PDB file of C-alpha atoms in Angstrom:
ATOM      1  CA  MET A 311      95.308 128.979 130.263  1.00  0.00           C
ATOM      2  CA  GLY A 312      96.904 125.899 131.837  1.00  0.00           C
ATOM      3  CA  LEU A 313      95.368 122.437 131.920  1.00  0.00           C
ATOM      4  CA  ASN A 314      95.430 122.538 135.697  1.00  0.00           C
ATOM      5  CA  GLU A 315      92.635 125.140 135.530  1.00  0.00           C
ATOM      6  CA  PHE A 316      90.222 122.394 134.442  1.00  0.00           C
ATOM      7  CA  ASN A 317      88.878 119.608 136.594  1.00  0.00           C
ATOM      8  CA  GLY A 318      90.111 116.040 136.049  1.00  0.00           C
ATOM      9  CA  ASP A 319      87.019 114.947 134.101  1.00  0.00           C
ATOM     10  CA  SER A 320      87.364 117.871 131.674  1.00  0.00           C
ATOM     11  CA  VAL A 321      91.038 117.150 131.103  1.00  0.00           C
ATOM     12  CA  THR A 322      90.271 113.457 130.558  1.00  0.00           C
ATOM     13  CA  GLU A 323      87.675 114.316 127.895  1.00  0.00           C
ATOM     14  CA  ILE A 324      90.035 116.776 126.197  1.00  0.00           C
ATOM     15  CA  LEU A 325      92.806 114.174 126.156  1.00  0.00           C
ATOM     16  CA  LYS A 326      90.465 111.571 124.674  1.00  0.00           C
ATOM     17  CA  VAL A 327      89.857 113.873 121.712  1.00  0.00           C
ATOM     18  CA  GLY A 328      93.594 114.235 121.142  1.00  0.00           C
ATOM     19  CA  VAL A 329      94.352 110.552 121.699  1.00  0.00           C
ATOM     20  CA  GLY A 330      91.684 109.685 119.124  1.00  0.00           C
ATOM     21  CA  ALA A 331      93.539 111.775 116.545  1.00  0.00           C
ATOM     22  CA  ALA A 332      96.878 110.214 117.528  1.00  0.00           C
ATOM     23  CA  THR A 333      95.325 106.747 117.241  1.00  0.00           C
ATOM     24  CA  ASP A 334      94.059 107.480 113.737  1.00  0.00           C
ATOM     25  CA  THR A 335      97.517 108.712 112.736  1.00  0.00           C
ATOM     26  CA  LEU A 336      99.253 105.607 114.064  1.00  0.00           C
ATOM     27  CA  ALA A 337      96.688 103.326 112.404  1.00  0.00           C
ATOM     28  CA  THR A 338      97.333 105.063 109.077  1.00  0.00           C
ATOM     29  CA  ILE A 339     101.099 104.720 109.477  1.00  0.00           C
ATOM     30  CA  LEU A 340     100.809 101.020 110.359  1.00  0.00           C
ATOM     31  CA  GLY A 341      98.102 100.280 107.833  1.00  0.00           C
ATOM     32  CA  SER A 342      96.014  98.447 110.407  1.00  0.00           C
ATOM     33  CA  SER A 343      93.397  99.062 113.024  1.00  0.00           C
ATOM     34  CA  ILE A 344      94.682  99.820 116.510  1.00  0.00           C
ATOM     35  CA  ASP A 345      93.223 100.763 119.860  1.00  0.00           C
ATOM     36  CA  LEU A 346      94.813 103.327 122.149  1.00  0.00           C
ATOM     37  CA  THR A 347      93.116 104.252 125.371  1.00  0.00           C
ATOM     38  CA  CYS A 348      93.294 107.281 127.575  1.00  0.00           C
ATOM     39  CA  GLY A 349      93.032 106.696 131.298  1.00  0.00           C
ATOM     40  CA  GLU A 350      91.790 109.177 133.830  1.00  0.00           C
ATOM     41  CA  ALA A 351      93.767 112.421 133.848  1.00  0.00           C
ATOM     42  CA  LEU A 352      95.561 112.973 137.116  1.00  0.00           C
ATOM     43  CA  GLU A 353      97.833 115.801 138.113  1.00  0.00           C
ATOM     44  CA  LYS A 354     100.971 114.390 139.702  1.00  0.00           C
ATOM     45  CA  GLN A 355     104.570 115.299 140.048  1.00  0.00           C
ATOM     46  CA  VAL A 356     106.717 113.051 137.876  1.00  0.00           C
ATOM     47  CA  LYS A 357     108.672 111.998 140.953  1.00  0.00           C
ATOM     48  CA  ASP A 358     105.461 110.594 142.441  1.00  0.00           C
ATOM     49  CA  VAL A 359     104.600 108.292 139.510  1.00  0.00           C
ATOM     50  CA  ASP A 360     105.600 104.624 139.661  1.00  0.00           C
ATOM     51  CA  PHE A 361     106.875 103.573 136.231  1.00  0.00           C
ATOM     52  CA  ALA A 362     108.092 100.139 137.356  1.00  0.00           C
ATOM     53  CA  SER A 363     105.376  98.196 135.524  1.00  0.00           C
ATOM     54  CA  LEU A 364     106.204  99.958 132.254  1.00  0.00           C
ATOM     55  CA  LYS A 365     109.977  99.544 132.200  1.00  0.00           C
ATOM     56  CA  PRO A 366     111.836  99.294 129.999  1.00  0.00           C
ATOM     57  CA  ALA A 367     110.107 102.192 128.322  1.00  0.00           C
ATOM     58  CA  MET A 368     110.490 105.389 126.347  1.00  0.00           C
ATOM     59  CA  TYR A 369     109.248 108.699 127.589  1.00  0.00           C
ATOM     60  CA  VAL A 370     108.365 111.740 125.559  1.00  0.00           C
ATOM     61  CA  VAL A 371     108.104 115.224 127.048  1.00  0.00           C
ATOM     62  CA  VAL A 372     105.657 117.440 125.157  1.00  0.00           C
ATOM     63  CA  GLU A 373     105.394 121.162 125.818  1.00  0.00           C
ATOM     64  CA  TYR A 374     102.211 123.061 124.935  1.00  0.00           C
ATOM     65  CA  SER A 375     101.926 126.757 124.119  1.00  0.00           C
ATOM     66  CA  GLY A 376      99.311 129.032 122.630  1.00  0.00           C
ATOM     67  CA  ALA A 377      95.727 128.674 123.858  1.00  0.00           C
ATOM     68  CA  ILE A 378      96.921 126.282 126.546  1.00  0.00           C
ATOM     69  CA  SER A 379     100.292 125.986 128.153  1.00  0.00           C
ATOM     70  CA  GLY A 380     101.969 123.255 130.082  1.00  0.00           C
ATOM     71  CA  ARG A 381     103.849 120.025 129.766  1.00  0.00           C
ATOM     72  CA  SER A 382     102.850 116.396 129.542  1.00  0.00           C
ATOM     73  CA  ILE A 383     104.835 113.201 129.612  1.00  0.00           C
ATOM     74  CA  MET A 384     103.847 110.213 127.538  1.00  0.00           C
ATOM     75  CA  VAL A 385     105.335 106.853 128.439  1.00  0.00           C
ATOM     76  CA  TYR A 386     105.447 103.982 125.951  1.00  0.00           C
ATOM     77  CA  ARG A 387     106.414 100.437 126.885  1.00  0.00           C
ATOM     78  CA  GLN A 388     109.428  99.176 124.964  1.00  0.00           C
ATOM     79  CA  ILE A 389     107.589  96.015 123.890  1.00  0.00           C
ATOM     80  CA  ASP A 390     104.795  98.103 122.314  1.00  0.00           C
ATOM     81  CA  LEU A 391     107.324 100.199 120.417  1.00  0.00           C
ATOM     82  CA  SER A 392     109.080  97.028 119.277  1.00  0.00           C
ATOM     83  CA  VAL A 393     105.816  95.673 117.877  1.00  0.00           C
ATOM     84  CA  ILE A 394     105.199  98.934 115.997  1.00  0.00           C
ATOM     85  CA  LEU A 395     108.682  98.781 114.484  1.00  0.00           C
ATOM     86  CA  SER A 396     108.324  95.118 113.548  1.00  0.00           C
ATOM     87  CA  ILE A 397     105.075  95.909 111.697  1.00  0.00           C
ATOM     88  CA  LEU A 398     106.688  98.822 109.863  1.00  0.00           C
ATOM     89  CA  MET A 399     109.741  96.803 108.905  1.00  0.00           C
ATOM     90  CA  ASN A 400     107.846  93.585 108.077  1.00  0.00           C
ATOM     91  CA  ASN A 401     109.967  91.872 110.674  1.00  0.00           C
ATOM     92  CA  GLU A 402     108.501  89.314 113.079  1.00  0.00           C
ATOM     93  CA  ASP A 403     111.289  89.861 115.606  1.00  0.00           C
ATOM     94  CA  ALA A 404     110.138  92.352 118.231  1.00  0.00           C
ATOM     95  CA  SER A 405     113.442  92.189 120.098  1.00  0.00           C
ATOM     96  CA  GLY A 406     113.277  95.637 121.627  1.00  0.00           C
ATOM     97  CA  ASP A 407     116.723  96.613 120.392  1.00  0.00           C
ATOM     98  CA  PHE A 408     116.661 100.229 119.256  1.00  0.00           C
ATOM     99  CA  ASP A 409     119.410 101.324 116.906  1.00  0.00           C
ATOM    100  CA  GLU A 410     119.757 104.773 115.366  1.00  0.00           C
ATOM    101  CA  LEU A 411     117.371 103.923 112.509  1.00  0.00           C
ATOM    102  CA  SER A 412     114.738 102.545 114.894  1.00  0.00           C
ATOM    103  CA  MET A 413     114.950 105.560 117.181  1.00  0.00           C
ATOM    104  CA  GLY A 414     114.608 107.890 114.185  1.00  0.00           C
ATOM    105  CA  MET A 415     111.514 106.025 113.006  1.00  0.00           C
ATOM    106  CA  LEU A 416     109.975 106.114 116.472  1.00  0.00           C
ATOM    107  CA  LYS A 417     110.676 109.818 116.873  1.00  0.00           C
ATOM    108  CA  GLU A 418     109.015 110.542 113.520  1.00  0.00           C
ATOM    109  CA  ILE A 419     105.950 108.463 114.393  1.00  0.00           C
ATOM    110  CA  ILE A 420     105.615 110.125 117.795  1.00  0.00           C
ATOM    111  CA  ASN A 421     106.074 113.552 116.202  1.00  0.00           C
ATOM    112  CA  GLN A 422     103.287 112.864 113.692  1.00  0.00           C
ATOM    113  CA  MET A 423     100.994 111.591 116.456  1.00  0.00           C
ATOM    114  CA  CYS A 424     101.706 114.649 118.621  1.00  0.00           C
ATOM    115  CA  ASN A 425     101.089 117.043 115.723  1.00  0.00           C
ATOM    116  CA  GLU A 426      97.677 115.466 115.076  1.00  0.00           C
ATOM    117  CA  PHE A 427      96.977 115.607 118.794  1.00  0.00           C
ATOM    118  CA  ALA A 428      97.736 119.364 118.815  1.00  0.00           C
ATOM    119  CA  LEU A 429      95.647 119.954 115.686  1.00  0.00           C
ATOM    120  CA  LYS A 430      92.653 118.221 117.254  1.00  0.00           C
ATOM    121  CA  LEU A 431      93.071 120.200 120.472  1.00  0.00           C
ATOM    122  CA  SER A 432      93.255 123.426 118.436  1.00  0.00           C
ATOM    123  CA  GLU A 433      89.957 122.506 116.762  1.00  0.00           C
ATOM    124  CA  PHE A 434      88.427 121.581 120.126  1.00  0.00           C
ATOM    125  CA  PHE A 435      89.369 124.905 121.735  1.00  0.00           C
ATOM    126  CA  GLY A 436      88.896 126.971 118.583  1.00  0.00           C
ATOM    127  CA  ALA A 437      92.335 128.495 119.123  1.00  0.00           C
ATOM    128  CA  GLN A 438      95.900 127.716 118.109  1.00  0.00           C
ATOM    129  CA  ILE A 439      97.759 125.195 120.248  1.00  0.00           C
ATOM    130  CA  ASN A 440     101.389 124.525 119.507  1.00  0.00           C
ATOM    131  CA  ILE A 441     103.437 121.603 120.678  1.00  0.00           C
ATOM    132  CA  ARG A 442     107.122 120.986 120.927  1.00  0.00           C
ATOM    133  CA  ILE A 443     108.654 117.650 121.759  1.00  0.00           C
ATOM    134  CA  SER A 444     111.442 118.622 124.103  1.00  0.00           C
ATOM    135  CA  ASP A 445     112.778 115.194 125.004  1.00  0.00           C
ATOM    136  CA  ILE A 446     112.520 111.575 123.851  1.00  0.00           C
ATOM    137  CA  CYS A 447     114.531 109.074 125.867  1.00  0.00           C
ATOM    138  CA  MET A 448     114.680 105.411 126.741  1.00  0.00           C
ATOM    139  CA  PHE A 449     114.794 104.577 130.401  1.00  0.00           C
ATOM    140  CA  GLU A 450     115.342 101.162 131.876  1.00  0.00           C
ATOM    141  CA  ASN A 451     116.856 101.357 135.310  1.00  0.00           C
ATOM    142  CA  SER A 452     116.092 104.859 136.499  1.00  0.00           C
ATOM    143  CA  ASP A 453     113.262 105.200 138.981  1.00  0.00           C
ATOM    144  CA  THR A 454     112.480 108.729 137.866  1.00  0.00           C
ATOM    145  CA  ILE A 455     112.339 110.825 134.770  1.00  0.00           C
ATOM    146  CA  ALA A 456     114.585 113.834 135.040  1.00  0.00           C
ATOM    147  CA  ARG A 457     112.556 117.044 134.741  1.00  0.00           C
TER     148      ARG A 457
END
């Protein structure tokens, strides 16, 4: 079953369940309360999405298999990721510079969040849902995400 077989409201509610689990995971990692929100689910081609207000940013491509199949793209603003790293490293400088260590930390955090997201979706559907992060990249100047 693909997510496109549901209406937008159903997908939004399903995503809220998963985002809640991802939020809890991130709050645990950071040791503080956080608030992540899930907007309305819309089906769009990546080429039709305007990312200008988010750049510079990081995008993560997540592929779903099992009870549901498909792909989603999560986009994180660079400043938000910088704040997360500064909290983890007890560093007040949220410069936005991502070295190899920073990228590794971010990838691990995103992986943990996505795994909790998949677990919560599996519970919601009562069937196994697997995820695979197929791509994590920074983009600054590109107008599109290659996919």
